[in-house]
Each structure stands twice: as C-alpha cells, then as structure tokens.
Coordinates of C-alpha atoms in Angstrom, one line a residue:
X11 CA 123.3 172.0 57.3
X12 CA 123.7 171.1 53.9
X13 CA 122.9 173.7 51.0
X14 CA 120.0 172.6 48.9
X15 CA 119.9 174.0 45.2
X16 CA 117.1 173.5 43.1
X17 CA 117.3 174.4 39.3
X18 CA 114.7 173.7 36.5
X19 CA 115.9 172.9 33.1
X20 CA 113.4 173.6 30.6
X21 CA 114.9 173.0 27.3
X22 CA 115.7 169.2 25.9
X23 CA 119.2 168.1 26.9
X24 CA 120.1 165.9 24.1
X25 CA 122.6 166.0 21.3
X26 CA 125.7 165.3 23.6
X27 CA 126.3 162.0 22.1
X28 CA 126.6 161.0 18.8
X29 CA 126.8 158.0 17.1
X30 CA 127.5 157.0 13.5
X31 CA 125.9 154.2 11.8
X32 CA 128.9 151.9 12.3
X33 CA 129.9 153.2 16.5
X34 CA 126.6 152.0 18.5
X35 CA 127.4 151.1 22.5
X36 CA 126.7 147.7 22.8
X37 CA 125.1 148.1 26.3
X38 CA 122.8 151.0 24.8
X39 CA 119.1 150.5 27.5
X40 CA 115.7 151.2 25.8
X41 CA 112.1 149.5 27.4
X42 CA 109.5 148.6 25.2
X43 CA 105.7 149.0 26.3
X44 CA 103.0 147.3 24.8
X45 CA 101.0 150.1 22.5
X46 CA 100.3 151.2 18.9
X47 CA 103.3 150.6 16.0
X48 CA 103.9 153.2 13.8
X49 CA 103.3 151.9 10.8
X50 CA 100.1 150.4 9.2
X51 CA 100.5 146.5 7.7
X52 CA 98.8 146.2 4.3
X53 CA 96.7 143.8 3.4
X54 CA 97.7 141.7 0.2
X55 CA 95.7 139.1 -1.7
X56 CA 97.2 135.1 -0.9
X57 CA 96.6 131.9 -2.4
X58 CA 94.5 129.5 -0.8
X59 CA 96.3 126.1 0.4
X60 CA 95.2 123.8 3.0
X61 CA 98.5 122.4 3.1
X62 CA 98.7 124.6 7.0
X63 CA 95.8 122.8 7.5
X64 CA 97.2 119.2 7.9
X65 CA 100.5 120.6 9.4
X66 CA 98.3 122.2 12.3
X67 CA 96.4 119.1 12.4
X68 CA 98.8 116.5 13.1
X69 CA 100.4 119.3 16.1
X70 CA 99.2 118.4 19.7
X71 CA 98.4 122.0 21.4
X72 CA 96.1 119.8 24.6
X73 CA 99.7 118.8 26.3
X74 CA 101.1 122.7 26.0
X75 CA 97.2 124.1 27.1
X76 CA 96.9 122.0 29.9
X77 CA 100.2 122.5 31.6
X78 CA 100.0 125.9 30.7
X79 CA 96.7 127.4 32.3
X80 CA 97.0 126.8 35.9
X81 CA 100.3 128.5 35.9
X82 CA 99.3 131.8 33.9
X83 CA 97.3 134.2 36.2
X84 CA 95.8 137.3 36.0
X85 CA 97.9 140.7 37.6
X86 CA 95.6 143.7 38.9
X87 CA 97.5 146.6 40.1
X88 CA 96.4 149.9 41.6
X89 CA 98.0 152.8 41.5
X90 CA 96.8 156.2 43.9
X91 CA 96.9 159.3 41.8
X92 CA 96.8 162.7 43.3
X93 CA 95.4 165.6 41.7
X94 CA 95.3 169.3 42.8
X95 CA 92.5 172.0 42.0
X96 CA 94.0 175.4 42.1
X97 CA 90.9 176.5 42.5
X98 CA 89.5 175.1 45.2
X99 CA 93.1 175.7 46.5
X100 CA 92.0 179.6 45.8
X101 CA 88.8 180.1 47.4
X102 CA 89.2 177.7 50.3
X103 CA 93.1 177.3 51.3
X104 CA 95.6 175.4 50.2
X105 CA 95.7 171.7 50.8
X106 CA 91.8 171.5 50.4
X107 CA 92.2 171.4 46.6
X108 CA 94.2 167.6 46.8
X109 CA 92.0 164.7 46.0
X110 CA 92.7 161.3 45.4
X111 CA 91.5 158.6 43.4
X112 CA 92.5 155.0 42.2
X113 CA 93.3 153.5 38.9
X114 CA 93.0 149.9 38.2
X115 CA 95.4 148.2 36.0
X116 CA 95.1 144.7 34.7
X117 CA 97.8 142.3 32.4
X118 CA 98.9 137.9 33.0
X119 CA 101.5 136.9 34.8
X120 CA 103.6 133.4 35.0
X121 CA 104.5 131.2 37.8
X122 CA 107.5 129.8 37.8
X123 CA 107.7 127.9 40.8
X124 CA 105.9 126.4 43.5
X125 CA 106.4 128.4 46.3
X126 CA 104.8 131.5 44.6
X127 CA 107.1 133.1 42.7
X128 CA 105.7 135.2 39.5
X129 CA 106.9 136.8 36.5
X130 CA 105.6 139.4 34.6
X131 CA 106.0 143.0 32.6
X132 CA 107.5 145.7 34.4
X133 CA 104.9 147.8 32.7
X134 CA 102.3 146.1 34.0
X135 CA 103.4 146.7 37.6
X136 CA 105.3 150.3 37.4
X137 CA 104.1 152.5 39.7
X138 CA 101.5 150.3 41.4
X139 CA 100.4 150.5 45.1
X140 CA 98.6 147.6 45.6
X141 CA 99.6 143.9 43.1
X142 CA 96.7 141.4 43.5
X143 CA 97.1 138.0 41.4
X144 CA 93.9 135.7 40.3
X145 CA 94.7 132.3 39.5
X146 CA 93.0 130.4 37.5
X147 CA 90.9 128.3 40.2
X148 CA 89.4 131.8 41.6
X149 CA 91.5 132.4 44.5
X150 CA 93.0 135.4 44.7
X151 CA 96.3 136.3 47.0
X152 CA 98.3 139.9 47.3
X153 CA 101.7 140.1 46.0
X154 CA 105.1 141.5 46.8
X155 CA 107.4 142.8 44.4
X156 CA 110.6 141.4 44.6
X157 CA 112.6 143.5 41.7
X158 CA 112.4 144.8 38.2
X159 CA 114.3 145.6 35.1
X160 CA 112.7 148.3 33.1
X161 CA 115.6 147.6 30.4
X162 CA 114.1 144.1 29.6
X163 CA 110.6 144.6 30.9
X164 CA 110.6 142.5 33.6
X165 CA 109.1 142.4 37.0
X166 CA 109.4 139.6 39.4
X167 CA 106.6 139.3 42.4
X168 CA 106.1 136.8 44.9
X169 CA 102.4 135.2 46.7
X170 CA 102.5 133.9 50.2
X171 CA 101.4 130.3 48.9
X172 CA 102.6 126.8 48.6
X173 CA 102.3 123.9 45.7
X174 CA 101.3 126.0 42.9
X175 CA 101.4 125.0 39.3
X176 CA 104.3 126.4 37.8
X177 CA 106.0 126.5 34.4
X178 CA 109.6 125.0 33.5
X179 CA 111.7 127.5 31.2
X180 CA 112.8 126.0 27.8
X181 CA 116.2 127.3 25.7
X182 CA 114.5 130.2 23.9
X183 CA 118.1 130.5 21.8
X184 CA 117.2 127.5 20.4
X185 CA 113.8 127.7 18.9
X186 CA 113.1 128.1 15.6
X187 CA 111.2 129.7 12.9
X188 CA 108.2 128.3 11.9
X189 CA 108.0 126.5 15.2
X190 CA 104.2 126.3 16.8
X191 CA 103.8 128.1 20.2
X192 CA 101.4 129.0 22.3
X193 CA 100.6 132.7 23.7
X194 CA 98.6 132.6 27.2
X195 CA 97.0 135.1 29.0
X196 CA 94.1 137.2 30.2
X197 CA 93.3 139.4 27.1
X198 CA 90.3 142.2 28.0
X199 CA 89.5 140.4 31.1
X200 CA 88.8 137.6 29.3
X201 CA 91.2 135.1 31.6
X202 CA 92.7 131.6 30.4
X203 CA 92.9 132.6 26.8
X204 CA 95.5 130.4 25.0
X205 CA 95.9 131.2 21.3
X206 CA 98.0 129.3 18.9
X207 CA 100.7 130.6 16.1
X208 CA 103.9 130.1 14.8
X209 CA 107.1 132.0 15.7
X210 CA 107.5 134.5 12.8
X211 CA 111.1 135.8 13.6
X212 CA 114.1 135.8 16.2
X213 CA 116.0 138.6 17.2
X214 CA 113.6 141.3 16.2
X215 CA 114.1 145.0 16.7
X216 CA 110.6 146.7 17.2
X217 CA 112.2 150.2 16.2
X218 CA 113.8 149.0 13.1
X219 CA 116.6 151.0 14.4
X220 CA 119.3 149.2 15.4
X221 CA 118.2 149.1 19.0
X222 CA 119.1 146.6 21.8
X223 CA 116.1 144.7 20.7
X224 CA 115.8 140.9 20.4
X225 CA 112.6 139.7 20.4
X226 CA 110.4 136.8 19.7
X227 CA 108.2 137.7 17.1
X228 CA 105.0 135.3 16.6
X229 CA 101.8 135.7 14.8
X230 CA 99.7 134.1 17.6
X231 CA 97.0 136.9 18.7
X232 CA 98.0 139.1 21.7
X233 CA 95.9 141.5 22.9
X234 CA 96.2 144.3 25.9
X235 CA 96.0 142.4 29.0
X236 CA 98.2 139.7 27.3
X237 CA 101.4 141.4 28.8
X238 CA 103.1 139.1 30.7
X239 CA 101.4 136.1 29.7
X240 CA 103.4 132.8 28.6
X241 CA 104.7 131.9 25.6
X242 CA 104.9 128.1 25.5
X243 CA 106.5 125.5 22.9
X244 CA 104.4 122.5 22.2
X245 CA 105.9 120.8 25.1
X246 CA 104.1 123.4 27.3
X247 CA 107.8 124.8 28.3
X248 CA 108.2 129.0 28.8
X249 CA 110.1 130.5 25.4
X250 CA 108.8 134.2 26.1
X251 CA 107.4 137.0 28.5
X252 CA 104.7 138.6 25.7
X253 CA 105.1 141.9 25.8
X254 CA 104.4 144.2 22.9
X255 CA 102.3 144.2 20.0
X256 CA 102.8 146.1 16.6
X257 CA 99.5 147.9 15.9
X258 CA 97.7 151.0 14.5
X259 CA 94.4 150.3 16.7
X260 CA 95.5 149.1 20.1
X261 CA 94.8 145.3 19.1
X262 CA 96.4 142.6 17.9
X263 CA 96.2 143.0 13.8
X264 CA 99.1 140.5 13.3
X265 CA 102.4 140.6 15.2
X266 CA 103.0 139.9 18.5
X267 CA 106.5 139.8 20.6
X268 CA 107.7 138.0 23.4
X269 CA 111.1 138.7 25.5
X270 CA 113.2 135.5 24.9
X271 CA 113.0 133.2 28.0
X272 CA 116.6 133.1 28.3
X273 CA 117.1 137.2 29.1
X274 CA 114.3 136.7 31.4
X275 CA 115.0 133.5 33.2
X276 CA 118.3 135.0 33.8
X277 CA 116.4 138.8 35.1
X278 CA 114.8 136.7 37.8
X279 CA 118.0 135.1 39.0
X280 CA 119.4 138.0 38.9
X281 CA 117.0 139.8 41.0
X282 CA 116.6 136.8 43.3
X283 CA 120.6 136.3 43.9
X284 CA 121.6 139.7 44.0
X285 CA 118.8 142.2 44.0
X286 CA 119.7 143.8 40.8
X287 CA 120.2 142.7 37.1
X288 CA 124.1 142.1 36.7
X289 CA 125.0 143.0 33.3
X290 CA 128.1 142.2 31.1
X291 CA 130.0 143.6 28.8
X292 CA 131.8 142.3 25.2
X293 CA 134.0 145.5 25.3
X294 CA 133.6 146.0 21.2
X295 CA 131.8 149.3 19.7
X296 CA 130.7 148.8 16.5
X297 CA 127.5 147.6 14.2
X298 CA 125.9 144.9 12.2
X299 CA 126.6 144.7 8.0
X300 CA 124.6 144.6 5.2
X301 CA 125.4 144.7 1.6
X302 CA 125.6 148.4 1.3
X303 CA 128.0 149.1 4.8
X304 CA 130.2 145.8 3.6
X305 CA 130.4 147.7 0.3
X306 CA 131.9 151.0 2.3
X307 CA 133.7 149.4 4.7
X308 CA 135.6 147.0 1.9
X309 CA 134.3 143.8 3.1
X310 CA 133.1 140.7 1.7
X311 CA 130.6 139.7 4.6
X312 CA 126.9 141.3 4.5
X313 CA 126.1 139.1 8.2
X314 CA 128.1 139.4 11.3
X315 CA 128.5 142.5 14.0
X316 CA 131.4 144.9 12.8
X317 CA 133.8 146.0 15.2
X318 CA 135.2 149.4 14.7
X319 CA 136.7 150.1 18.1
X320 CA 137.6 148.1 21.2
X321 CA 137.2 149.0 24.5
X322 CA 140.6 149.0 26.8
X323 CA 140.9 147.2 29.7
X324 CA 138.0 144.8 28.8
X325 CA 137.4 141.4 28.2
X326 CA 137.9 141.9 24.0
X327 CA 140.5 143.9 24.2
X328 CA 142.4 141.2 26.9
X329 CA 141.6 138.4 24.8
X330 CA 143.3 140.1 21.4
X331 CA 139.6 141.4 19.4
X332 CA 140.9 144.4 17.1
X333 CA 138.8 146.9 15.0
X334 CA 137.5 145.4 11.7
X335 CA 137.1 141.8 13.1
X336 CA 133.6 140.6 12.3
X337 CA 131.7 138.7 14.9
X338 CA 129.9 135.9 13.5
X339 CA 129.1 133.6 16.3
X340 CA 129.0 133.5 20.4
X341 CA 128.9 130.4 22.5
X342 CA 127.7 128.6 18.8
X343 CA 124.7 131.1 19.0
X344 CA 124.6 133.0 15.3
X345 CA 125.6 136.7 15.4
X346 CA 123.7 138.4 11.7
X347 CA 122.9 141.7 13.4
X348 CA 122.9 143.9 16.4
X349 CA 119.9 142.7 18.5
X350 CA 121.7 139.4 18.4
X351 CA 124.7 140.6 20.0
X352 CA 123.0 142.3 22.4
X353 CA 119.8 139.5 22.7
X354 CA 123.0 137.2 23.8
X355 CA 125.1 139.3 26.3
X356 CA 121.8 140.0 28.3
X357 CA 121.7 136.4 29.3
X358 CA 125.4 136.8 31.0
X359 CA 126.5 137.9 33.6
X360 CA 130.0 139.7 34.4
X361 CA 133.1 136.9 34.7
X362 CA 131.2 134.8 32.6
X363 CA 133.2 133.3 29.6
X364 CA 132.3 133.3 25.8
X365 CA 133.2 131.6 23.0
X366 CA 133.6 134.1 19.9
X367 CA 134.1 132.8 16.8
X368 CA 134.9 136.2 14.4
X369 CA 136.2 137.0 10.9
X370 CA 139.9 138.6 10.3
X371 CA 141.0 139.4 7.3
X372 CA 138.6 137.1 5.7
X373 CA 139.8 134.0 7.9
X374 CA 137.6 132.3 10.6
X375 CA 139.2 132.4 14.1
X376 CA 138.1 132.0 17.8
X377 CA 138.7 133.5 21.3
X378 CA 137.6 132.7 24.5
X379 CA 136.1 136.4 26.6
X380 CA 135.9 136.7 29.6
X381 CA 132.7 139.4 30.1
X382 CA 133.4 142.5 32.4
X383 CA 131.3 145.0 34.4
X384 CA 130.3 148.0 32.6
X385 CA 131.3 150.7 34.4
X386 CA 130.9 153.8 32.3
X387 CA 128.6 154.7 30.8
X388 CA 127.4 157.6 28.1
X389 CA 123.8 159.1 29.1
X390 CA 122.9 161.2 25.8
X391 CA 119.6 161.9 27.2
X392 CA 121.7 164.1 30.3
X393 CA 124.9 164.5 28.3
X394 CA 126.8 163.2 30.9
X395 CA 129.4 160.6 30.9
X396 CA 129.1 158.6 34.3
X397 CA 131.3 156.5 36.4
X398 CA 130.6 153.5 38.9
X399 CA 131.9 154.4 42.8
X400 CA 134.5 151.7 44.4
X401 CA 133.8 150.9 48.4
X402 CA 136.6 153.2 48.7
X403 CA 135.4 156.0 47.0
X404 CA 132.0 156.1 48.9
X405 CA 133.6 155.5 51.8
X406 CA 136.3 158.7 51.1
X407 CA 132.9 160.7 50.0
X408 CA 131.4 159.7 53.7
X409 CA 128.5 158.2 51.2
X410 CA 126.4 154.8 50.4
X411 CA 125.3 155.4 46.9
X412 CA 126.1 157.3 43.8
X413 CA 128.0 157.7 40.6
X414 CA 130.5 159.4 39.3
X415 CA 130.5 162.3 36.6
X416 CA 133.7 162.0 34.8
X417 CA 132.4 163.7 31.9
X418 CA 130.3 166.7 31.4
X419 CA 129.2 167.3 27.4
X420 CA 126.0 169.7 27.8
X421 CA 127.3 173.2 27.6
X422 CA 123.8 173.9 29.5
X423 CA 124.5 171.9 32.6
X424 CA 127.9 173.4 32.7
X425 CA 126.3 176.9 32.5
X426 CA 125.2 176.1 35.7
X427 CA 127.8 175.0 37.9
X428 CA 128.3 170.9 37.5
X429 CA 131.5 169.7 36.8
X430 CA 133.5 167.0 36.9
X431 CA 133.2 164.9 39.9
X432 CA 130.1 165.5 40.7
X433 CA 127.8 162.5 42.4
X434 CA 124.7 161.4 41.4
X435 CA 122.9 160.1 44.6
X436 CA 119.4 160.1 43.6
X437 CA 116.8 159.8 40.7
X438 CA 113.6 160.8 41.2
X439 CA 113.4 159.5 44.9
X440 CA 115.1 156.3 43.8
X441 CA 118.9 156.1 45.0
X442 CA 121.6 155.3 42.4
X443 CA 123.8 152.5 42.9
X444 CA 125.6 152.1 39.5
X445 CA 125.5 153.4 36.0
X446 CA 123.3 150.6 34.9
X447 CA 120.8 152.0 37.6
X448 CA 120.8 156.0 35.9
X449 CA 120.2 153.9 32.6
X450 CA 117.3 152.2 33.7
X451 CA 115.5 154.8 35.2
X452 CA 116.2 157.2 32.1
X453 CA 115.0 154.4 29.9
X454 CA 111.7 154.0 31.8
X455 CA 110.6 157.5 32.1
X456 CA 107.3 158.3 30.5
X457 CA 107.2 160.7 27.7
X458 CA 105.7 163.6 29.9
X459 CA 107.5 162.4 33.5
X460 CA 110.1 165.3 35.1
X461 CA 113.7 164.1 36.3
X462 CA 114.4 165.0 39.8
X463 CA 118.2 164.3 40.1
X464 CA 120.1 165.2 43.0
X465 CA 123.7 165.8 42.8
X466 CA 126.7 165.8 45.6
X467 CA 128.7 169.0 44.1
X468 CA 132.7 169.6 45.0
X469 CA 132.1 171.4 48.3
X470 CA 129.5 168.6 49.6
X471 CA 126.8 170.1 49.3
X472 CA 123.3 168.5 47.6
X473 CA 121.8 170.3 44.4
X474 CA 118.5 169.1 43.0
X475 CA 118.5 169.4 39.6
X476 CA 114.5 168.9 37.3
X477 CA 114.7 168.2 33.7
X478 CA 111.6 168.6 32.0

C-alpha cells in the first residue's frame, strides 16, 4: 500500500520568482473574469459635433444584426453547492448537517458551426453541473463540454443538433481602430441584444501591467450576461469572444473587451484536434520599450519587445536571436509592446514557423522561427520550477501523468521533505499532463479556493499537499 501524506500550508508561497521590469516569461498564464475595474473613469466636458452622426449613418449594422442573432444564444449553467452545519452535525450526527442546493448561472454563447458546436467563456461554464443553451427561436437543448482554456477564457460545448445558424470567424489581427462592430448577447436576461460601437484599442492589457493580455477593447455596451457573446464586424463576421468589462459598479460605464478571434478560433481547434490547447514558444525573455527603458538600456527605439536573454535549445536561439535585438514585427503583424508578442504566439502552435523582423544594432533584419514546446516552466505562485515527462520517463516511473520538479525555490516546501524529482500527478482532482496544465489550473483558481496537489515523492510514495 502506498503511504499517503497530507500537509497543510497555511502561509502564502510566493516570492520564489522574480522578475525585473526588463526579464518577463513570455508564456507567463493569467485569466481574466468579467467584474469591477479598479479604477474609476472621469467624466470630462466634450464638444458637441454631429460629424459621428453622418459617419454612423451611412454604416449598414441590418447585414451584421441579422446574421448575427440566430447564431448567439443564451448559456445557463447549474452548479450543486454543498454546505455543512456543524451544528446540526452536533446535536444529530454527522452527515445530517450536509445540505444541498443549486445555483443558476447565466452568460451568451456563439455557434460556430452547424452541427452544434458552441463557444463561449470559460467563466461562464467553470464548475457547472448541468450547461443548457436557448437559442434564439425558443428551443432549448443540453450541452456537453468539449474542453476549456482558463488561460484565454475559453470553453468550447457542443448540442445534439443539426443545421444551425452559425457564425464565420474574420482575421481579428487585422481590424482596426475606429472600425464599427457589433457586441451580441443576452445582457440581464434580456436575450438578442446587439449594441453597436467602435473598436477603441488592440492589444490591451486589462492590468496595466505588463501581462499576457491582448484584447479587443470597444466602447460598444456589455453588460453581465454579455460574456461570451459575439463581437461581429459590419460584415456580420466573429472578431471577439466579449469577455470582461472595466467598471466600478458591475455595468458597463464605458469599456468593454473581447478576446481576439484569432487566439480563440485557434482554442477551439485546439481542443477539437487534440484535446488540449497546444502552446508555442518564441524562446526570448525580455520586455516591451518606452522612452524612459530605451533611455536606460542605450537605445534609440521607444516600440518593439526587448530581448534580454535567449532561451537555449529553442527556436530563437536556433535561428541566431541574441540579447538586445528588438522585435518589431512577426509574420508582418506589428510588435509595440508585450501583449502583442504574447496576443500573436497564442494563435500558434509548436512547429509552426514565424517570420521575425527585429532591430540589431540599429539595423533592420529578419529570421525565420521555428516555434517549440514549452516545457519548463517557473510557477512563482508554488515556487517550483517544473518539467514536462517524456513516454519514457512515465513509463520508467510505472505512471500516466505528471510533471517533473526540477527545481525547488520555497525554503518552506523544502522544510518539508520535497525535493527534486518529485512528480506532480494531480491538482485538485484534475490530473496533470504538462506544465501548461499546472499553469492553467493555478491561473484559474479563485481568490479563496485551497490547492490539493498530490505529489509522487523519491521512494514512490503519494503525498497530498493543501495550499491555502
């Protein structure tokens, strides 16, 4: 029989990775719900011009509407929560204190072909029981879920249904500013809402923080129950997943964002071809210049992603990249700050090749990159540094699933016995396949959610580990 040890780690394990203004990971994971911002927009006099007026007037929105509505449906999920009363517990033996009740959850969703396939938030969905979509005409169908990327924010769920209206996904890379779209979606209830705006930004960081970040930023109103609506060009074509708004109150006071259609047309493939999200890797550390970092790094260039460092063995460091090459451009897509690196490389997929146009010594030069597999990865949050398991490996270990540690940083965790070479096999209930997998379940933990982590240790033996 196989030892079991369970420890609880009360204190926060952070601090065991650092990282200067200038060394960011490019494959850093962070998931974005929809709720409050943190700052308050002010509210500033403005000339009156009606020169908007005849702009909006000569723009179609009927074509984009129409194709639009039958594809956008509504998402209820219901999740079971369980709650205990000690109590009860007390005076009448334990188990009679467990009750359970049900919590309804609604937001939109977006068909995207005809044989029922349906895209949506992954916050929308986490943790349901029971998906239920409504389309537009009334009739109402369970759904599966296929797969989900809490990185990105996207689900993928499927109806039992034939010939349904769907929506065709545009080039979201290629959009611009100022363009007119369309946000679509079930806001409050309220379902086949379309409301109309103009896309406000591009690669947009909701943190301000440097942050893998990059989305469409639109003033057209989005309201909770909007998540996983459409965002549509004129044509009526998919640009965006909306996801988040930026807001002291709940609703929409301005700003809305979508994730691009590119990162999430390529989720769903993903998830449909493989099962999981495949994700490349550039193989450069480094992070995007303004005036003030050009000034203390010596450069001329205020745009572009700096590279300090260079990963070995990957696809930049094959292909000749070297630290204080600035990367202006990818596959003729414009690099001018961090999200847009990372906005770019989560539309690839591992083997795929780029074209990277980048600055060297002031001269404009270009290398084709073949992306790699990222398989370390640093998890601050645990301090541990974790490595991806060949076939070999498991097979060696007499295991199907884990990850390496081949790092250990948290003096706390080591007080306790882990080490080097220890396996991570499971996350709360969930097994662990790859790095990418610890990343995404870190990244979509709720604020007051535990960590149950089990462990393989040296001798074989399983060790359960709870972070609080």
């Amino acid at each position: 029989m196989k030892k079991i040890l369970s420890i609880v780690l009360f204190s926060a394990l952070g601090g065991a990775l650092t990282l200067g203004a200038y060394k960011l990971f490019v494959e850093k994971p962070q998931v974005v719900f929809e709720q409050a911002g943190l700052e308050k927009p002010s509210a500033v006099n403005a000339n009156y011009t009606n020169a908007m007026l005849g702009a909006a007037e000569n723009t179609d929105f009927t074509v984009a509407a129409e194709k639009t509505l039958n594809s956008v449906v509504h998402v209820k999920n219901t999740m079971l929560q369980t709650i205990k009363d000690p109590f009860a517990e007390f005076f009448y033996g334990q188990g009679n204190g467990t009750r359970q009740f049900s919590q309804v959850g609604t937001g939109s969703g977006v068909i995207i072909s005809s044989d029922g396939y349906i895209i949506t938030n992954n916050h929308v969905i986490n943790n349901a029981t029971d998906i239920a979509i409504v389309l537009n005409n009334k009739k109402e169908y369970k759904a599966k879920l296929i797969g989900t990327d809490p990185t990105n924010d996207i689900a993928l769920i499927k109806v039992d249904a034939k010939d349904l209206p769907y929506v065709t996904f545009g080039d979201s890379d290629h959009i611009k500013v100022g363009e007119w779209v369309l946000a679509v979606g079930n806001p409050y209830n309220l379902t086949s809402t379309v409301t109309a705006g103009i896309v406000s930004a591009k690669g947009r960081d909701l943190d301000g923080n440097g942050s893998v970040d990059s989305f469409i930023q639109t003033d057209a109103a989005v309201n909770p129950g909007n998540s996983g609506g459409a965002l549509v060009n004129t044509r009526g074509e998919l640009i965006g997943i909306n996801t988040a708004i930026s807001s002291m109150t709940g609703s929409f006071v301005g700003y809305s964002f979508a994730v691009p259609s590119n990162i999430a047309k390529k989720v769903v493939e993903d998830l449909m071809e493989f099962g999981n999200v495949q994700k490349a890797m550039l193989g450069v550390v480094g992070g995007e210049l303004d005036s003030k970092i050009a000034e203390n790094l010596d450069v001329k260039n205020t745009q572009g992603f700096y590279i300090s460092d260079v990963t070995e063995n990957s696809g930049a460091a094959k292909a000749g990249l070297k630290s204080k090459d600035i990367i202006v451009q990818l596959d003729g897509v414009k690099i001018s700050t961090y999200a847009d690196l990372t906005g770019f490389l989560r539309t690839k997929r591992p083997n795929d090749k780029v074209q990277v146009v980048f600055l060297r010594n002031g001269e404009e030069k270009n290398v084709l990159v073949t992306l790699t597999k990222n398989e370390i990865s640093k998890v601050s949050t645990l301090g541990l540094e974790l490595k991806n398991l060949d076939k070999t490996e498991l097979k060696k270990l007499k295991i199907e699933n884990g990850v390496k540690v081949s790092d250990i940083l948290n003096k706390e965790l080591m007080s306790y016995g882990v080490k080097k070479g220890y396996i991570i096999t499971e996350i709360n209930d969930k097994k662990v396949y790859s790095v990418d997998d610890v990343n995404d379940m870190i990244s979509s933990k709720s604020s007051n959610e535990v960590l149950r982590i089990v462990m393989l240790n040296l001798d074989g033996e399983l060790e359960r580990y709870i972070f609080r």
